[in-house]
mmCIF file of C-alpha atoms and ligand atoms in Angstrom:
data_model
loop_
_atom_site.group_PDB
_atom_site.id
_atom_site.type_symbol
_atom_site.label_atom_id
_atom_site.label_comp_id
_atom_site.label_asym_id
_atom_site.label_seq_id
_atom_site.Cartn_x
_atom_site.Cartn_y
_atom_site.Cartn_z
ATOM 1 C CA THR Q 1 -8.838 -42.457 12.581
ATOM 2 C CA GLY Q 2 -11.365 -39.871 11.558
ATOM 3 C CA THR Q 3 -10.804 -36.127 11.917
ATOM 4 C CA THR Q 4 -9.246 -34.056 14.694
ATOM 5 C CA ARG Q 5 -10.949 -31.225 16.609
ATOM 6 C CA PRO Q 6 -8.888 -28.558 14.796
ATOM 7 C CA ILE Q 7 -9.943 -30.082 11.442
ATOM 8 C CA ARG Q 8 -13.602 -30.029 12.523
ATOM 9 C CA ILE Q 9 -13.201 -26.349 13.500
ATOM 10 C CA LEU Q 10 -11.593 -25.572 10.113
ATOM 11 C CA GLN Q 11 -14.338 -27.417 8.212
ATOM 12 C CA PHE Q 12 -17.013 -25.423 10.088
ATOM 13 C CA VAL Q 13 -15.197 -22.151 9.251
ATOM 14 C CA GLN Q 14 -14.862 -23.111 5.565
ATOM 15 C CA ARG Q 15 -18.564 -24.034 5.426
ATOM 16 C CA CYS Q 16 -20.077 -21.227 7.507
ATOM 17 C CA ALA Q 17 -17.775 -18.182 7.412
ATOM 18 C CA LYS Q 18 -17.518 -15.758 4.501
ATOM 19 C CA HIS Q 19 -14.103 -15.791 2.783
ATOM 20 C CA GLY Q 20 -12.212 -12.557 3.524
ATOM 21 C CA ASP Q 21 -14.530 -11.660 6.427
ATOM 22 C CA ALA Q 22 -12.498 -11.948 9.660
ATOM 23 C CA LEU Q 23 -15.492 -11.246 11.916
ATOM 24 C CA SER Q 24 -17.463 -14.122 10.374
ATOM 25 C CA VAL Q 25 -14.474 -16.457 10.968
ATOM 26 C CA ILE Q 26 -14.281 -15.364 14.624
ATOM 27 C CA SER Q 27 -18.024 -15.816 15.217
ATOM 28 C CA ALA Q 28 -18.057 -19.181 13.401
ATOM 29 C CA ILE Q 29 -15.333 -20.543 15.711
ATOM 30 C CA ASP Q 30 -17.047 -19.105 18.809
ATOM 31 C CA SER Q 31 -20.367 -20.615 17.712
ATOM 32 C CA PHE Q 32 -18.854 -24.046 17.037
ATOM 33 C CA CYS Q 33 -16.856 -24.093 20.293
ATOM 34 C CA SER Q 34 -19.713 -22.893 22.478
ATOM 35 C CA LYS Q 35 -22.383 -25.185 20.957
ATOM 36 C CA VAL Q 36 -20.624 -28.211 19.428
ATOM 37 C CA GLU Q 37 -17.102 -28.802 20.781
ATOM 38 C CA TRP Q 38 -15.172 -26.805 23.386
ATOM 39 C CA ALA Q 39 -11.692 -25.756 22.295
ATOM 40 C CA MET Q 40 -8.933 -23.705 23.918
ATOM 41 C CA ASN Q 41 -9.416 -20.470 21.959
ATOM 42 C CA VAL Q 42 -9.183 -17.244 23.955
ATOM 43 C CA GLY Q 43 -12.900 -16.919 23.123
ATOM 44 C CA ASP Q 44 -15.365 -14.056 22.848
ATOM 45 C CA LYS Q 45 -15.279 -12.630 26.407
ATOM 46 C CA LYS Q 46 -11.511 -12.537 26.901
ATOM 47 C CA GLY Q 47 -11.326 -11.742 23.160
ATOM 48 C CA GLU Q 48 -13.016 -8.386 23.767
ATOM 49 C CA ILE Q 49 -10.302 -7.506 26.323
ATOM 50 C CA LEU Q 50 -7.627 -8.644 23.829
ATOM 51 C CA ASP Q 51 -9.210 -6.447 21.137
ATOM 52 C CA ALA Q 52 -9.236 -3.391 23.437
ATOM 53 C CA ILE Q 53 -5.565 -3.852 24.357
ATOM 54 C CA VAL Q 54 -4.533 -4.288 20.680
ATOM 55 C CA LEU Q 55 -6.404 -1.083 19.797
ATOM 56 C CA GLU Q 56 -4.944 0.922 22.697
ATOM 57 C CA THR Q 57 -1.389 -0.356 21.957
ATOM 58 C CA ARG Q 58 -1.556 0.318 18.173
ATOM 59 C CA PRO Q 59 1.365 -2.117 17.678
ATOM 60 C CA ARG Q 60 3.657 -2.203 14.655
ATOM 61 C CA TRP Q 61 5.130 -5.619 15.614
ATOM 62 C CA VAL Q 62 3.120 -8.264 17.474
ATOM 63 C CA LEU Q 63 4.309 -11.705 18.641
ATOM 64 C CA GLU Q 64 1.907 -14.543 19.517
ATOM 65 C CA LEU Q 65 3.134 -17.652 21.326
ATOM 66 C CA GLY Q 66 0.831 -20.622 20.664
ATOM 67 C CA THR Q 67 -1.193 -20.243 17.459
ATOM 68 C CA TYR Q 68 -3.336 -23.391 17.882
ATOM 69 C CA CYS Q 69 -6.171 -22.951 15.298
ATOM 70 C CA GLY Q 70 -5.474 -19.269 14.641
ATOM 71 C CA TYR Q 71 -8.513 -17.813 16.451
ATOM 72 C CA SER Q 72 -6.570 -15.162 18.399
ATOM 73 C CA THR Q 73 -4.279 -14.669 15.395
ATOM 74 C CA VAL Q 74 -7.326 -13.548 13.379
ATOM 75 C CA ARG Q 75 -8.665 -11.480 16.307
ATOM 76 C CA ILE Q 76 -5.377 -9.564 16.531
ATOM 77 C CA ALA Q 77 -4.476 -9.314 12.819
ATOM 78 C CA ARG Q 78 -7.873 -7.829 11.854
ATOM 79 C CA LEU Q 79 -7.185 -4.839 14.147
ATOM 80 C CA LEU Q 80 -3.618 -4.037 13.024
ATOM 81 C CA PRO Q 81 -2.865 -0.738 11.282
ATOM 82 C CA PRO Q 82 -1.583 -1.009 7.670
ATOM 83 C CA GLY Q 83 2.052 -2.165 7.559
ATOM 84 C CA ALA Q 84 1.912 -3.754 11.012
ATOM 85 C CA ARG Q 85 2.827 -7.439 11.261
ATOM 86 C CA LEU Q 86 1.855 -10.334 13.536
ATOM 87 C CA VAL Q 87 4.421 -13.124 14.026
ATOM 88 C CA THR Q 88 2.806 -16.252 15.470
ATOM 89 C CA ILE Q 89 4.722 -19.339 16.617
ATOM 90 C CA GLU Q 90 3.206 -22.862 16.686
ATOM 91 C CA MET Q 91 5.229 -26.010 17.293
ATOM 92 C CA ASN Q 92 2.592 -28.568 16.225
ATOM 93 C CA PRO Q 93 2.655 -28.832 12.401
ATOM 94 C CA HIS Q 94 -0.949 -30.101 12.270
ATOM 95 C CA TYR Q 95 -2.238 -27.140 14.276
ATOM 96 C CA ALA Q 96 -0.063 -24.799 12.172
ATOM 97 C CA GLN Q 97 -1.595 -26.111 8.938
ATOM 98 C CA VAL Q 98 -5.134 -25.638 10.278
ATOM 99 C CA ALA Q 99 -4.266 -22.127 11.491
ATOM 100 C CA LYS Q 100 -2.766 -21.255 8.092
ATOM 101 C CA GLU Q 101 -6.080 -22.134 6.409
ATOM 102 C CA VAL Q 102 -8.151 -20.288 9.040
ATOM 103 C CA ILE Q 103 -5.982 -17.176 8.587
ATOM 104 C CA GLN Q 104 -6.293 -17.481 4.779
ATOM 105 C CA HIS Q 105 -10.093 -17.835 5.057
ATOM 106 C CA ALA Q 106 -10.136 -14.581 7.025
ATOM 107 C CA GLY Q 107 -8.066 -12.914 4.284
ATOM 108 C CA LEU Q 108 -5.317 -11.905 6.726
ATOM 109 C CA GLU Q 109 -2.320 -13.891 5.406
ATOM 110 C CA ALA Q 110 -0.520 -10.679 4.338
ATOM 111 C CA GLN Q 111 -0.406 -9.402 7.946
ATOM 112 C CA VAL Q 112 0.628 -12.709 9.527
ATOM 113 C CA GLU Q 113 3.954 -14.552 9.636
ATOM 114 C CA LEU Q 114 3.214 -18.101 10.898
ATOM 115 C CA LEU Q 115 6.385 -19.881 12.061
ATOM 116 C CA VAL Q 116 6.323 -23.636 12.738
ATOM 117 C CA GLY Q 117 8.639 -24.641 15.571
ATOM 118 C CA SER Q 118 9.314 -24.264 19.278
ATOM 119 C CA SER Q 119 9.423 -20.738 20.723
ATOM 120 C CA SER Q 120 12.645 -21.549 22.584
ATOM 121 C CA ILE Q 121 14.391 -22.234 19.254
ATOM 122 C CA LEU Q 122 12.670 -19.572 17.142
ATOM 123 C CA ILE Q 123 12.687 -16.556 19.508
ATOM 124 C CA PRO Q 124 16.511 -16.245 19.362
ATOM 125 C CA GLN Q 125 16.315 -16.349 15.540
ATOM 126 C CA LEU Q 126 13.643 -13.660 15.058
ATOM 127 C CA LYS Q 127 15.919 -10.613 14.741
ATOM 128 C CA LYS Q 128 17.938 -12.285 11.997
ATOM 129 C CA LYS Q 129 15.054 -14.075 10.254
ATOM 130 C CA LEU Q 130 12.541 -11.261 10.114
ATOM 131 C CA ASP Q 131 14.577 -8.059 10.439
ATOM 132 C CA ILE Q 132 12.668 -7.237 13.633
ATOM 133 C CA GLU Q 133 13.866 -4.666 16.185
ATOM 134 C CA LYS Q 134 11.480 -5.002 19.127
ATOM 135 C CA PHE Q 135 7.928 -6.273 19.732
ATOM 136 C CA ASP Q 136 5.342 -3.717 20.799
ATOM 137 C CA LEU Q 137 2.882 -6.401 21.946
ATOM 138 C CA VAL Q 138 3.301 -10.089 22.884
ATOM 139 C CA PHE Q 139 0.236 -12.341 23.332
ATOM 140 C CA ILE Q 140 1.222 -15.383 25.411
ATOM 141 C CA ASP Q 141 -1.083 -18.397 25.128
ATOM 142 C CA HIS Q 142 1.063 -21.532 24.784
ATOM 143 C CA TRP Q 143 2.031 -24.148 27.431
ATOM 144 C CA LYS Q 144 1.527 -22.425 30.796
ATOM 145 C CA ILE Q 145 4.877 -23.692 32.143
ATOM 146 C CA SER Q 146 6.593 -21.942 29.209
ATOM 147 C CA TYR Q 147 5.242 -18.429 29.895
ATOM 148 C CA LEU Q 148 8.058 -17.497 32.308
ATOM 149 C CA PRO Q 149 11.078 -19.014 30.532
ATOM 150 C CA ASP Q 150 9.969 -17.509 27.212
ATOM 151 C CA THR Q 151 9.437 -14.066 28.800
ATOM 152 C CA LYS Q 152 12.997 -14.197 30.158
ATOM 153 C CA LEU Q 153 14.196 -15.334 26.717
ATOM 154 C CA LEU Q 154 12.476 -12.331 25.066
ATOM 155 C CA GLU Q 155 14.270 -10.041 27.559
ATOM 156 C CA GLU Q 156 17.652 -11.716 26.956
ATOM 157 C CA CYS Q 157 17.238 -11.516 23.165
ATOM 158 C CA GLY Q 158 16.579 -7.759 23.384
ATOM 159 C CA LEU Q 159 13.140 -8.142 21.804
ATOM 160 C CA LEU Q 160 11.357 -5.910 24.360
ATOM 161 C CA ARG Q 161 11.598 -2.138 24.717
ATOM 162 C CA ALA Q 162 10.403 0.282 27.421
ATOM 163 C CA GLY Q 163 6.627 0.214 26.917
ATOM 164 C CA SER Q 164 6.363 -3.219 25.297
ATOM 165 C CA VAL Q 165 3.141 -4.894 26.416
ATOM 166 C CA LEU Q 166 2.906 -8.574 27.413
ATOM 167 C CA LEU Q 167 -0.637 -9.976 27.491
ATOM 168 C CA ALA Q 168 -0.968 -13.451 29.008
ATOM 169 C CA ASP Q 169 -4.044 -15.683 28.716
ATOM 170 C CA ASN Q 170 -5.182 -18.146 31.431
ATOM 171 C CA VAL Q 171 -3.438 -16.627 34.428
ATOM 172 C CA VAL Q 172 -6.222 -18.075 36.634
ATOM 173 C CA CYS Q 173 -7.334 -21.203 34.718
ATOM 174 C CA PRO Q 174 -5.264 -23.317 34.093
ATOM 175 C CA GLY Q 175 -2.987 -20.686 35.707
ATOM 176 C CA ALA Q 176 0.631 -19.661 35.286
ATOM 177 C CA PRO Q 177 1.697 -19.028 38.908
ATOM 178 C CA ASP Q 178 5.440 -18.640 38.410
ATOM 179 C CA TYR Q 179 4.867 -16.180 35.509
ATOM 180 C CA LEU Q 180 2.312 -14.198 37.525
ATOM 181 C CA HIS Q 181 4.625 -13.934 40.534
ATOM 182 C CA TYR Q 182 7.448 -12.747 38.284
ATOM 183 C CA VAL Q 183 5.611 -9.968 36.414
ATOM 184 C CA ARG Q 184 3.811 -8.794 39.582
ATOM 185 C CA ASN Q 185 6.997 -8.606 41.693
ATOM 186 C CA SER Q 186 9.675 -7.602 39.182
ATOM 187 C CA PRO Q 187 10.555 -3.867 39.204
ATOM 188 C CA GLN Q 188 10.895 -4.210 35.434
ATOM 189 C CA TYR Q 189 7.133 -4.679 34.931
ATOM 190 C CA GLN Q 190 3.940 -2.732 35.629
ATOM 191 C CA SER Q 191 1.281 -5.464 35.778
ATOM 192 C CA GLN Q 192 -2.539 -5.397 35.749
ATOM 193 C CA TYR Q 193 -5.124 -8.204 35.960
ATOM 194 C CA TYR Q 194 -8.234 -8.191 33.729
ATOM 195 C CA GLN Q 195 -10.845 -10.481 35.266
ATOM 196 C CA SER Q 196 -12.991 -12.451 32.816
ATOM 197 C CA TYR Q 197 -14.215 -15.987 32.164
ATOM 198 C CA LEU Q 198 -12.736 -19.146 30.709
ATOM 199 C CA GLU Q 199 -13.694 -19.437 27.043
ATOM 200 C CA TYR Q 200 -17.279 -20.657 26.494
ATOM 201 C CA LEU Q 201 -17.736 -21.501 30.224
ATOM 202 C CA GLN Q 202 -18.908 -19.833 33.458
ATOM 203 C CA VAL Q 203 -15.577 -20.349 35.200
ATOM 204 C CA GLU Q 204 -13.332 -17.468 36.233
ATOM 205 C CA ASP Q 205 -10.224 -16.777 34.200
ATOM 206 C CA GLY Q 206 -8.405 -13.613 33.206
ATOM 207 C CA LEU Q 207 -5.652 -11.903 31.277
ATOM 208 C CA GLU Q 208 -2.583 -10.257 32.804
ATOM 209 C CA LYS Q 209 -1.247 -7.167 31.022
ATOM 210 C CA SER Q 210 2.358 -6.386 31.928
ATOM 211 C CA ILE Q 211 4.234 -3.369 30.599
ATOM 212 C CA PHE Q 212 8.012 -3.854 30.332
ATOM 213 C CA LEU Q 213 9.693 -0.792 31.845
ATOM 214 C CA GLY Q 214 13.134 -1.443 30.302
HETATM 215 C C1 659 N 301 6.964 -24.218 24.497
HETATM 216 N N1 659 N 301 7.066 -23.627 23.216
HETATM 217 C C2 659 N 301 6.083 -23.645 22.274
HETATM 218 N N2 659 N 301 6.388 -23.170 21.055
HETATM 219 C C3 659 N 301 5.445 -23.142 20.084
HETATM 220 N N3 659 N 301 4.184 -23.589 20.247
HETATM 221 C C4 659 N 301 3.860 -24.084 21.459
HETATM 222 C C5 659 N 301 4.784 -24.134 22.524
HETATM 223 N N4 659 N 301 4.145 -24.649 23.600
HETATM 224 C C6 659 N 301 2.885 -24.936 23.209
HETATM 225 N N5 659 N 301 2.715 -24.600 21.919
HETATM 226 C C7 659 N 301 1.484 -24.694 21.145
HETATM 227 O O1 659 N 301 0.554 -23.790 21.749
HETATM 228 C C8 659 N 301 -0.713 -24.406 21.909
HETATM 229 C C9 659 N 301 -0.890 -24.769 23.351
HETATM 230 C C10 659 N 301 -1.693 -24.050 24.140
HETATM 231 C C11 659 N 301 -1.806 -24.413 25.587
HETATM 232 N N6 659 N 301 -3.046 -23.851 26.103
HETATM 233 C C12 659 N 301 -3.674 -24.445 27.118
HETATM 234 O O2 659 N 301 -3.202 -25.432 27.679
HETATM 235 C C13 659 N 301 -4.998 -23.906 27.534
HETATM 236 C C14 659 N 301 -5.806 -24.707 28.346
HETATM 237 C C15 659 N 301 -7.070 -24.267 28.731
HETATM 238 C C16 659 N 301 -7.902 -25.104 29.589
HETATM 239 C C17 659 N 301 -8.652 -24.551 30.623
HETATM 240 C C18 659 N 301 -9.443 -25.370 31.452
HETATM 241 C C19 659 N 301 -9.496 -26.735 31.219
HETATM 242 F F1 659 N 301 -10.270 -27.522 32.000
HETATM 243 C C20 659 N 301 -8.754 -27.292 30.184
HETATM 244 C C21 659 N 301 -7.958 -26.490 29.383
HETATM 245 C C22 659 N 301 -7.544 -23.002 28.313
HETATM 246 C C23 659 N 301 -6.722 -22.212 27.503
HETATM 247 O O3 659 N 301 -7.141 -20.987 27.077
HETATM 248 C C24 659 N 301 -5.449 -22.638 27.120
HETATM 249 O O4 659 N 301 -4.679 -21.784 26.361
HETATM 250 C C25 659 N 301 -0.632 -25.636 21.031
HETATM 251 F F2 659 N 301 -1.477 -26.620 21.448
HETATM 252 C C26 659 N 301 0.816 -26.056 21.186
HETATM 253 O O5 659 N 301 1.242 -26.880 20.103
HETATM 254 MG MG1 MG N 302 -5.509 -19.804 26.364
#
């Protein structure tokens, strides 16, 4: 009984962050998760690398796998050019509801399409459902064992184009070894590791940026 960690994060955001101010939502979550309760958000250090890659990519269509509480959803959506859209997939309805309210508090609901369901079911439906051609940027942050199968599914569904950027969280901790081997050895990808730290801790982690070559 009682609340869940995502609910406690949402309550802190609703109490301490200014409605419509994405930066205050981001810093409220980082403050809560670094001082009160750790949570698996990409966090402030890796978040700065994520921000830089969103800005350099200037994406029109972004896909996020694993919404959780919506922290990285807000980080990405706040940096999108007008008309650009972020599709985020979350299979846990409780997490999805929390994320929906976090995204609303940040005032970014117009830029975000939050889909509740498993990526393996929803990815093949995206072209039909959302009139999408290809994704310019994919942020991968769901179950680590699902990174590789879902990357192959994106390829098979024709959702990547030459130049599409995949950005994967946690390639060191907890790690995604089969995914890392694939993107670093496949001739279809140009891959680069960005060393950083696990969210809110002094443990190494990093992001892997992989450009699909088509
Ligand atoms: C498989 N298809 C899915 N489709 C839609 N939503 C999904 C799917 N699979 C999961 N979800 C959804 O995506 C989320 C899952 C995120 C998993 N993330 C982590 O495990 C993760 C773990 C650590 C970590 C590091 C050190 C340590 F000591 C303990 C933990 C750090 C991180 O940054 C992480 O991202 C959500 F929970 C799940 O419903
Ligand atoms: Mg992560």
